[in-house]
CSV table of C-alpha atoms in Angstrom, one decimal:
chain,number,residue,atom,x,y,z
Z,1,MET,CA,153.3,152.9,60.3
Z,2,MET,CA,153.3,148.8,59.9
Z,3,LYS,CA,153.6,148.3,63.6
Z,4,TYR,CA,150.6,151.1,64.5
Z,5,ASN,CA,148.2,149.4,61.9
Z,6,TYR,CA,148.9,145.9,63.8
Z,7,LYS,CA,148.4,147.5,67.2
Z,8,LEU,CA,145.3,149.1,65.8
Z,9,MET,CA,143.6,146.0,64.4
Z,10,LEU,CA,144.2,143.9,67.7
Z,11,ALA,CA,142.3,147.0,69.6
Z,12,ILE,CA,139.5,147.0,66.7
Z,13,ALA,CA,139.2,143.0,67.4
Z,14,PHE,CA,139.0,143.3,71.4
Z,15,PHE,CA,136.5,145.9,71.4
Z,16,HIS,CA,134.3,143.8,69.1
Z,17,LEU,CA,134.7,140.5,70.9
Z,18,THR,CA,134.0,142.0,74.1
Z,19,GLY,CA,131.5,144.9,73.3
Z,20,CYS,CA,129.4,142.1,71.0
Z,21,GLN,CA,129.7,139.4,74.1
Z,22,LYS,CA,128.0,141.9,76.2
Z,23,SER,CA,125.3,143.6,73.8
Z,24,GLN,CA,124.3,139.8,73.2
Z,25,PRO,CA,120.4,140.2,73.9
Z,26,PRO,CA,119.2,137.4,76.6
Z,27,LYS,CA,117.3,134.4,75.0
Z,28,THR,CA,114.5,132.6,76.2
Z,29,VAL,CA,113.2,128.9,76.1
Z,30,SER,CA,110.2,127.0,77.2
Z,31,VAL,CA,110.1,124.4,79.7
Z,32,GLN,CA,108.6,121.2,78.7
Z,33,SER,CA,107.1,118.3,80.2
Z,34,TYR,CA,109.1,114.6,80.3
Z,35,GLN,CA,106.9,112.4,78.7
Z,36,GLU,CA,109.7,109.7,77.5
Z,37,HIS,CA,109.8,106.6,80.1
Z,38,SER,CA,113.2,105.6,81.4
Z,39,GLN,CA,113.5,102.0,81.0
Z,40,PHE,CA,116.1,99.5,82.5
Z,41,LYS,CA,116.6,96.2,82.0
Z,42,GLY,CA,117.1,93.1,85.1
Z,43,LYS,CA,116.7,89.4,85.4
Z,44,ILE,CA,113.2,87.8,86.9
Z,45,GLU,CA,113.7,86.1,90.0
Z,46,ALA,CA,111.4,84.6,92.5
Z,47,TYR,CA,111.0,86.6,95.4
Z,48,SER,CA,111.3,83.5,97.9
Z,49,GLN,CA,112.5,79.9,97.3
Z,50,SER,CA,111.8,76.9,99.8
Z,51,PRO,CA,114.3,74.0,99.8
Z,52,TYR,CA,113.1,70.9,99.9
Z,53,SER,CA,114.8,67.4,101.8
Z,54,SER,CA,114.0,64.1,101.5
Z,55,PRO,CA,111.7,62.5,104.1
Z,56,ILE,CA,113.2,59.0,103.3
Z,57,SER,CA,116.1,57.2,102.2
Z,58,GLY,CA,115.7,55.3,98.9
Z,59,ILE,CA,115.7,54.7,94.7
Z,60,VAL,CA,113.6,57.1,92.3
Z,61,SER,CA,111.4,54.9,90.3
Z,62,GLU,CA,108.9,57.4,88.5
Z,63,VAL,CA,109.5,61.0,87.8
Z,64,TYR,CA,106.5,63.2,87.1
Z,65,HIS,CA,108.0,66.6,86.8
Z,66,GLN,CA,111.3,68.0,86.1
Z,67,PRO,CA,113.1,71.8,87.0
Z,68,GLY,CA,111.8,74.4,85.3
Z,69,GLU,CA,108.1,73.1,85.2
Z,70,TYR,CA,105.3,74.9,87.4
Z,71,VAL,CA,103.9,72.4,90.0
Z,72,GLU,CA,100.9,73.0,92.4
Z,73,LYS,CA,100.6,72.4,96.4
Z,74,ASP,CA,100.6,68.8,96.6
Z,75,THR,CA,101.4,67.7,93.1
Z,76,PRO,CA,103.3,64.2,92.9
Z,77,ILE,CA,106.9,64.8,92.1
Z,78,PHE,CA,108.7,61.4,92.4
Z,79,LYS,CA,107.9,57.6,93.1
Z,80,VAL,CA,110.1,56.3,95.5
Z,81,LYS,CA,110.9,52.3,96.7
Z,82,SER,CA,112.5,52.3,100.2
Z,83,ASP,CA,112.9,49.1,101.8
Z,84,GLN,CA,114.1,51.2,104.6
Z,85,ALA,CA,111.0,53.3,105.0
Z,86,GLN,CA,108.7,50.0,104.3
Z,87,GLN,CA,110.4,48.1,107.3
Z,88,THR,CA,109.9,51.2,109.9
Z,89,LEU,CA,106.3,51.8,108.9
Z,90,LEU,CA,105.5,47.9,109.7
Z,91,THR,CA,107.5,48.2,113.0
Z,92,GLN,CA,106.2,51.5,113.5
Z,93,LEU,CA,102.3,50.5,113.1
Z,94,SER,CA,103.1,47.1,115.1
Z,95,LYS,CA,104.2,49.2,118.2
Z,96,ARG,CA,101.5,51.5,117.9
Z,97,HIS,CA,98.8,48.5,118.1
Z,98,HIS,CA,100.5,47.0,121.0
Z,99,THR,CA,101.3,50.6,122.8
Z,100,GLU,CA,97.8,51.7,122.5
Z,101,SER,CA,96.3,48.1,124.1
Z,102,LYS,CA,99.0,48.7,126.7
Z,103,TYR,CA,98.0,52.9,127.1
Z,104,GLN,CA,94.2,51.9,127.2
Z,105,GLN,CA,94.4,49.1,129.8
Z,106,THR,CA,96.9,51.3,132.1
Z,107,LYS,CA,94.4,54.2,131.6
Z,108,ARG,CA,91.6,52.2,133.1
Z,109,GLN,CA,93.7,51.1,135.7
Z,110,GLU,CA,94.8,54.3,136.8
Z,111,SER,CA,90.8,55.3,136.8
Z,112,VAL,CA,90.3,52.6,139.5
Z,113,TYR,CA,93.3,53.2,141.4
Z,114,LYS,CA,92.4,56.9,141.8
Z,115,ASP,CA,88.8,55.6,143.4
Z,116,LEU,CA,91.1,53.4,145.6
Z,117,LEU,CA,93.3,55.9,146.7
Z,118,ASN,CA,90.3,57.8,147.6
Z,119,GLU,CA,88.6,55.5,149.7
Z,120,GLY,CA,92.4,55.0,151.5
Z,121,ALA,CA,92.9,51.5,150.2
Z,122,ILE,CA,96.4,51.9,148.2
Z,123,SER,CA,99.2,54.0,148.7
Z,124,GLN,CA,99.6,57.4,147.0
Z,125,ASN,CA,102.9,55.5,145.9
Z,126,GLU,CA,101.1,52.9,144.4
Z,127,PHE,CA,98.9,55.1,142.4
Z,128,LEU,CA,101.9,57.1,141.5
Z,129,GLU,CA,103.0,54.1,139.9
Z,130,ILE,CA,100.5,53.2,137.7
Z,131,SER,CA,100.2,57.2,136.6
Z,132,ASN,CA,103.8,56.9,135.6
Z,133,ARG,CA,103.4,53.7,133.7
Z,134,ARG,CA,100.6,55.8,131.8
Z,135,HIS,CA,102.3,58.6,131.0
Z,136,ALA,CA,105.1,56.2,129.8
Z,137,TYR,CA,102.9,54.5,127.1
Z,138,GLU,CA,101.7,58.2,126.2
Z,139,PHE,CA,105.3,59.0,125.5
Z,140,GLU,CA,105.9,56.5,123.4
Z,141,MET,CA,103.0,56.8,121.6
Z,142,VAL,CA,104.0,60.3,120.5
Z,143,GLU,CA,107.5,59.0,119.6
Z,144,ILE,CA,105.7,56.6,117.5
Z,145,ARG,CA,103.6,59.3,115.8
Z,146,HIS,CA,106.6,61.3,115.1
Z,147,GLN,CA,108.0,58.3,113.2
Z,148,LEU,CA,105.1,57.4,111.2
Z,149,ASP,CA,104.3,61.3,109.9
Z,150,LYS,CA,107.4,60.9,108.3
Z,151,ILE,CA,106.1,58.3,105.8
Z,152,CYS,CA,102.5,58.0,106.1
Z,153,PRO,CA,101.6,61.0,104.2
Z,154,LEU,CA,103.9,59.5,101.3
Z,155,LEU,CA,101.3,56.5,101.1
Z,156,GLU,CA,98.4,56.5,99.0
Z,157,ASP,CA,95.1,55.2,99.9
Z,158,ASP,CA,95.5,56.3,103.5
Z,159,LEU,CA,97.3,53.0,104.4
Z,160,CYS,CA,98.4,54.0,107.7
Z,161,ASN,CA,94.8,53.6,109.2
Z,162,GLN,CA,94.3,50.3,108.0
Z,163,PRO,CA,94.7,47.1,109.7
Z,164,LEU,CA,98.4,45.7,109.5
Z,165,SER,CA,96.9,42.4,107.3
Z,166,GLU,CA,95.1,45.2,104.5
Z,167,ILE,CA,98.7,47.0,104.5
Z,168,GLU,CA,100.7,43.5,103.9
Z,169,LYS,CA,98.6,43.6,100.6
Z,170,HIS,CA,100.3,46.4,99.4
Z,171,LEU,CA,103.6,45.5,99.8
Z,172,PRO,CA,106.4,46.4,98.5
Z,173,LEU,CA,104.9,49.7,99.4
Z,174,VAL,CA,105.2,52.8,97.1
Z,175,LEU,CA,105.8,56.3,98.5
Z,176,ILE,CA,105.1,59.4,96.6
Z,177,ILE,CA,106.9,62.9,97.3
Z,178,LYS,CA,105.2,65.7,97.0
Z,179,SER,CA,105.6,69.3,96.6
Z,180,GLU,CA,104.7,70.9,100.0
Z,181,ASP,CA,103.4,74.5,97.9
Z,182,SER,CA,102.9,76.0,94.7
Z,183,GLY,CA,106.2,77.1,92.7
Z,184,ILE,CA,108.4,76.4,89.7
Z,185,LEU,CA,110.5,73.6,90.7
Z,186,HIS,CA,114.6,73.5,90.5
Z,187,LYS,CA,117.3,71.4,91.1
Z,188,SER,CA,119.1,71.4,94.7
Z,189,GLN,CA,122.3,72.4,95.1
Z,190,LYS,CA,123.8,68.7,95.4
Z,191,GLU,CA,122.8,65.7,93.3
Z,192,ASN,CA,120.4,65.8,90.8
Z,193,PRO,CA,117.5,63.3,91.8
Z,194,PHE,CA,114.7,63.8,88.4
Z,195,ALA,CA,116.3,60.4,87.3
Z,196,ILE,CA,114.7,57.0,87.2
Z,197,GLY,CA,117.1,54.9,89.6
Z,198,GLN,CA,118.7,58.1,91.5
Z,199,LEU,CA,119.4,57.0,94.8
Z,200,ILE,CA,118.0,59.7,97.5
Z,201,LYS,CA,119.2,59.8,101.3
Z,202,GLN,CA,117.0,60.7,104.3
Z,203,ASN,CA,117.3,64.6,105.2
Z,204,GLU,CA,119.4,65.4,102.0
Z,205,PRO,CA,118.3,68.4,99.9
Z,206,LEU,CA,116.1,67.2,97.1
Z,207,PHE,CA,114.5,69.9,95.0
Z,208,VAL,CA,113.8,73.6,95.0
Z,209,LEU,CA,110.4,75.3,95.2
Z,210,ALA,CA,110.5,79.0,93.8
Z,211,ASN,CA,107.3,81.0,94.5
Z,212,THR,CA,106.6,83.1,92.2
Z,213,GLU,CA,103.5,84.8,93.4
Z,214,ARG,CA,105.4,87.4,93.4
Z,215,ILE,CA,109.0,88.6,91.6
Z,216,HIS,CA,112.1,90.0,92.7
Z,217,VAL,CA,114.3,92.4,89.9
Z,218,GLU,CA,117.2,93.1,90.2
Z,219,PHE,CA,119.0,95.9,87.9
Z,220,ALA,CA,122.1,98.2,87.8
Z,221,ILE,CA,121.9,102.0,87.5
Z,222,GLU,CA,124.6,104.7,86.9
Z,223,ASP,CA,125.3,107.1,89.6
Z,224,HIS,CA,123.7,110.0,87.8
Z,225,GLU,CA,120.5,107.7,87.2
Z,226,SER,CA,120.4,107.3,91.6
Z,227,GLY,CA,117.9,110.1,91.8
Z,228,LEU,CA,115.5,108.3,89.7
Z,229,PHE,CA,114.9,105.6,92.3
Z,230,THR,CA,113.8,106.0,95.8
Z,231,PRO,CA,112.4,103.3,98.3
Z,232,GLY,CA,109.0,103.0,98.4
Z,233,SER,CA,108.8,104.5,94.9
Z,234,GLN,CA,106.5,102.8,92.4
Z,235,VAL,CA,107.4,101.5,88.8
Z,236,LYS,CA,106.3,99.0,86.2
Z,237,ILE,CA,107.3,95.6,85.5
Z,238,LYS,CA,106.9,94.8,82.0
Z,239,ILE,CA,107.4,91.4,80.9
Z,240,GLN,CA,107.5,90.5,77.4
Z,241,ARG,CA,106.6,86.5,77.6
Z,242,PRO,CA,103.9,86.5,78.5
Z,243,ASN,CA,103.1,89.9,77.8
Z,244,GLN,CA,101.8,91.7,81.2
Z,245,THR,CA,102.6,95.1,83.5
Z,246,LEU,CA,102.9,94.6,87.0
Z,247,LEU,CA,103.3,97.0,89.5
Z,248,GLY,CA,106.1,97.1,91.6
Z,249,THR,CA,107.8,98.8,94.5
Z,250,VAL,CA,111.5,99.7,94.9
Z,251,GLU,CA,112.8,98.3,97.9
Z,252,ASN,CA,116.5,99.5,98.1
Z,253,ILE,CA,119.1,101.1,96.1
Z,254,GLN,CA,122.7,99.9,97.0
Z,255,PRO,CA,126.4,100.5,95.9
Z,256,SER,CA,127.5,98.0,93.5
Z,257,SER,CA,130.0,95.3,95.1
Z,258,GLU,CA,131.7,94.4,92.0
Z,259,LYS,CA,135.0,95.7,90.8
Z,260,ASN,CA,135.3,98.2,88.1
Z,261,THR,CA,131.8,99.6,88.3
Z,262,ALA,CA,132.8,103.2,90.2
Z,263,GLU,CA,129.7,105.0,90.4
Z,264,GLN,CA,127.1,102.5,89.9
Z,265,PHE,CA,124.3,101.2,92.1
Z,266,ILE,CA,122.0,97.9,92.5
Z,267,VAL,CA,118.1,98.5,92.5
Z,268,HIS,CA,116.0,95.8,94.3
Z,269,VAL,CA,112.2,96.1,93.1
Z,270,ARG,CA,109.4,93.8,94.5
Z,271,SER,CA,106.3,93.1,92.3
Z,272,GLU,CA,102.8,92.7,93.8
Z,273,THR,CA,100.9,89.7,93.8
Z,274,ILE,CA,100.8,87.9,90.4
Z,275,SER,CA,97.3,86.3,89.6
Z,276,GLU,CA,99.0,83.6,87.2
Z,277,PRO,CA,102.2,82.7,89.1
Z,278,LYS,CA,102.5,79.6,86.3
Z,279,SER,CA,103.3,81.9,83.8
Z,280,ILE,CA,106.3,83.3,85.0
Z,281,ARG,CA,109.8,82.4,83.5
Z,282,ILE,CA,112.5,82.6,86.3
Z,283,GLY,CA,115.6,84.0,84.5
Z,284,SER,CA,114.1,85.9,81.6
Z,285,MET,CA,114.4,89.6,81.3
Z,286,ALA,CA,112.0,92.3,82.3
Z,287,ASN,CA,111.8,95.9,81.6
Z,288,ILE,CA,111.5,98.5,84.8
Z,289,GLU,CA,109.8,101.6,83.3
Z,290,LEU,CA,109.0,105.0,85.6
Z,291,PRO,CA,105.6,105.9,85.8
Z,292,SER,CA,104.6,108.7,84.0
Z,293,GLN,CA,103.2,110.3,86.8
Z,294,HIS,CA,106.5,112.0,87.9
Z,295,ASP,CA,106.4,115.7,87.5
Z,296,TYR,CA,109.7,115.8,85.6
Z,297,LEU,CA,110.9,118.4,83.1
Z,298,LEU,CA,113.0,118.7,80.5
Z,299,ILE,CA,115.6,121.7,80.0
Z,300,PRO,CA,118.7,122.6,77.7
Z,301,HIS,CA,121.6,122.4,79.8
Z,302,LYS,CA,122.5,126.1,78.4
Z,303,ALA,CA,119.3,128.0,80.9
Z,304,ILE,CA,121.0,125.9,83.8
Z,305,PHE,CA,123.4,128.5,85.8
Z,306,SER,CA,125.3,127.2,89.4
Z,307,GLU,CA,126.4,129.4,91.9
Z,308,LYS,CA,128.6,126.5,94.2
Z,309,PRO,CA,129.2,122.8,93.5
Z,310,GLN,CA,125.9,120.6,93.6
Z,311,SER,CA,123.6,123.8,93.5
Z,312,TYR,CA,121.6,124.7,90.2
Z,313,PHE,CA,119.1,127.3,89.2
Z,314,VAL,CA,117.6,128.8,86.2
Z,315,GLU,CA,116.1,132.2,85.5
Z,316,LYS,CA,111.8,132.1,85.0
Z,317,ILE,CA,110.3,134.9,83.6
Z,318,LEU,CA,107.5,136.2,85.4
Z,319,ASN,CA,103.9,137.5,84.2
Z,320,ASN,CA,105.1,141.2,84.9
Z,321,LYS,CA,108.1,140.2,82.8
Z,322,GLU,CA,110.6,140.2,86.0
Z,323,THR,CA,112.8,137.4,86.5
Z,324,LYS,CA,112.8,135.2,89.4
Z,325,LYS,CA,115.8,132.7,90.2
Z,326,ILE,CA,114.6,129.0,90.8
Z,327,ALA,CA,116.4,126.2,92.6
Z,328,ILE,CA,116.1,123.1,90.6
Z,329,LYS,CA,117.6,119.5,91.2
Z,330,ILE,CA,119.4,117.8,87.8
Z,331,ILE,CA,117.9,114.2,87.7
Z,332,GLN,CA,119.5,112.9,84.4
Z,333,SER,CA,121.6,114.3,81.6
Z,334,MET,CA,120.2,113.0,78.3
Z,335,GLY,CA,122.0,115.0,75.3
Z,336,TRP,CA,121.6,118.6,75.1
Z,337,TYR,CA,118.9,118.3,77.4
Z,338,SER,CA,118.9,118.1,81.6
Z,339,ILE,CA,116.0,116.1,83.1
Z,340,ILE,CA,115.1,118.0,86.2
Z,341,THR,CA,112.3,118.5,89.2
Z,342,GLY,CA,111.8,122.1,90.9
Z,343,GLU,CA,109.0,124.6,90.8
Z,344,LEU,CA,108.4,125.2,87.2
Z,345,GLU,CA,105.4,124.0,85.0
Z,346,PRO,CA,105.3,122.8,81.1
Z,347,ASN,CA,105.6,125.8,79.0
Z,348,ASP,CA,106.7,128.2,81.6
Z,349,GLN,CA,109.4,130.6,79.8
Z,350,LEU,CA,113.2,130.6,81.0
Z,351,LEU,CA,115.9,133.5,80.2
Z,352,TYR,CA,119.3,132.7,79.5
Z,353,TYR,CA,122.4,134.4,77.8
Z,354,ASP,CA,123.9,132.0,75.0
Z,355,GLN,CA,127.8,132.0,76.0
Z,356,SER,CA,128.7,130.0,72.6
C-alpha cells in the first residue's frame, strides 16, 4: 500500500509540472527606447607631432618657455650663443659680398662676349668660357645662400642684410630659436635642452611640437561592445578641463595587442578642428559618448529566442493580434536587459513565454 501511494504521488507531481508549464499563458513586454548614453574613457593625445632639430651648435643662454606650455608660431623658445655659427655667418657674408661682385662683373662680360660672338669677333669656346665662369659664381652664391639660411632667420633686426661693419657692432651675436608652428612643447627623446648652460648640437633633436588643432583619443572596449562602433561613425568627446564637448569620428577598431586582454579591442577617434587648441591638456582623460541619434532599443533578455548560434529573434504582436518573428541584433547586454537594433519601434509589444 505504501509503495502504491508513492508511485501515485510521483505521477501527480509530474502531471502538475508538465501540465502547468504547457498551460502557462504567454506574457507581453514593451520595447523601450535606449536613452542612456554609453561612455568610455580614453587618454587625450595630439593628432600630430612635429620634431624640431637644432639648426646650429651652441650653448643655451636663456629659456623662454618650458615643456607643457602652448606656443604660437614664431614664438622664441631659446636664446643661444654660438661661436661656430657666428664665425660661419661672418665668413659666408664676406664670401657673398665677394662672389656677388664677381658674378655681376662676369655677367656684364658675358653680355659683351655674346655681342662679339654674334659679330664673329670671338670664338664659341671663348664665349662658353666666360659663360661657364658666370654659372660657377651663380652656383657658389646658391651654396652661400644655403649656409646663410640656417643662421639668418635666428638673428634679430634683419642683420644679414646689413653691411659687415654694422654686423660687427652687434658681436657677439645672439641667436633666437623659434617655433616653426603652433602647439604644445614637449621634450625630445634625447637630452633636455630646456636649461641655461645646456649644450645643443646641430641637427640633434631639440623639442617636439604637439599640434592640438585636433586631438586623438584611444580607448579599450570589450568584445560585446564592438558593435557600438563602426569606422566613420560619429561620437562625442567630452573634456572636463576645460569643460567642452567636441565632435569626433571613429577612425578604426583594432584587436588589442596586449597580452591577457582576450576579446578586447582598441578604438581610435579623431576630433573635429578645435577653436581653442591652447586649452587642450595632452595626457588628460576624456569621455567618449555615443550620440543619442542611434536607434537603439531596450528589451528584457527573456523576450529573445535563438534558432541557431548568433541568430536572435523576438515575437512582435501586430495590430490584428497576430504575431510576427522579427530578427534583431544584440548590441550589448546590460543586467536583465539587452540593447538591440531591429525592425521595431518604442512601445511595440512583444510576446514571450516565461520559462522560469
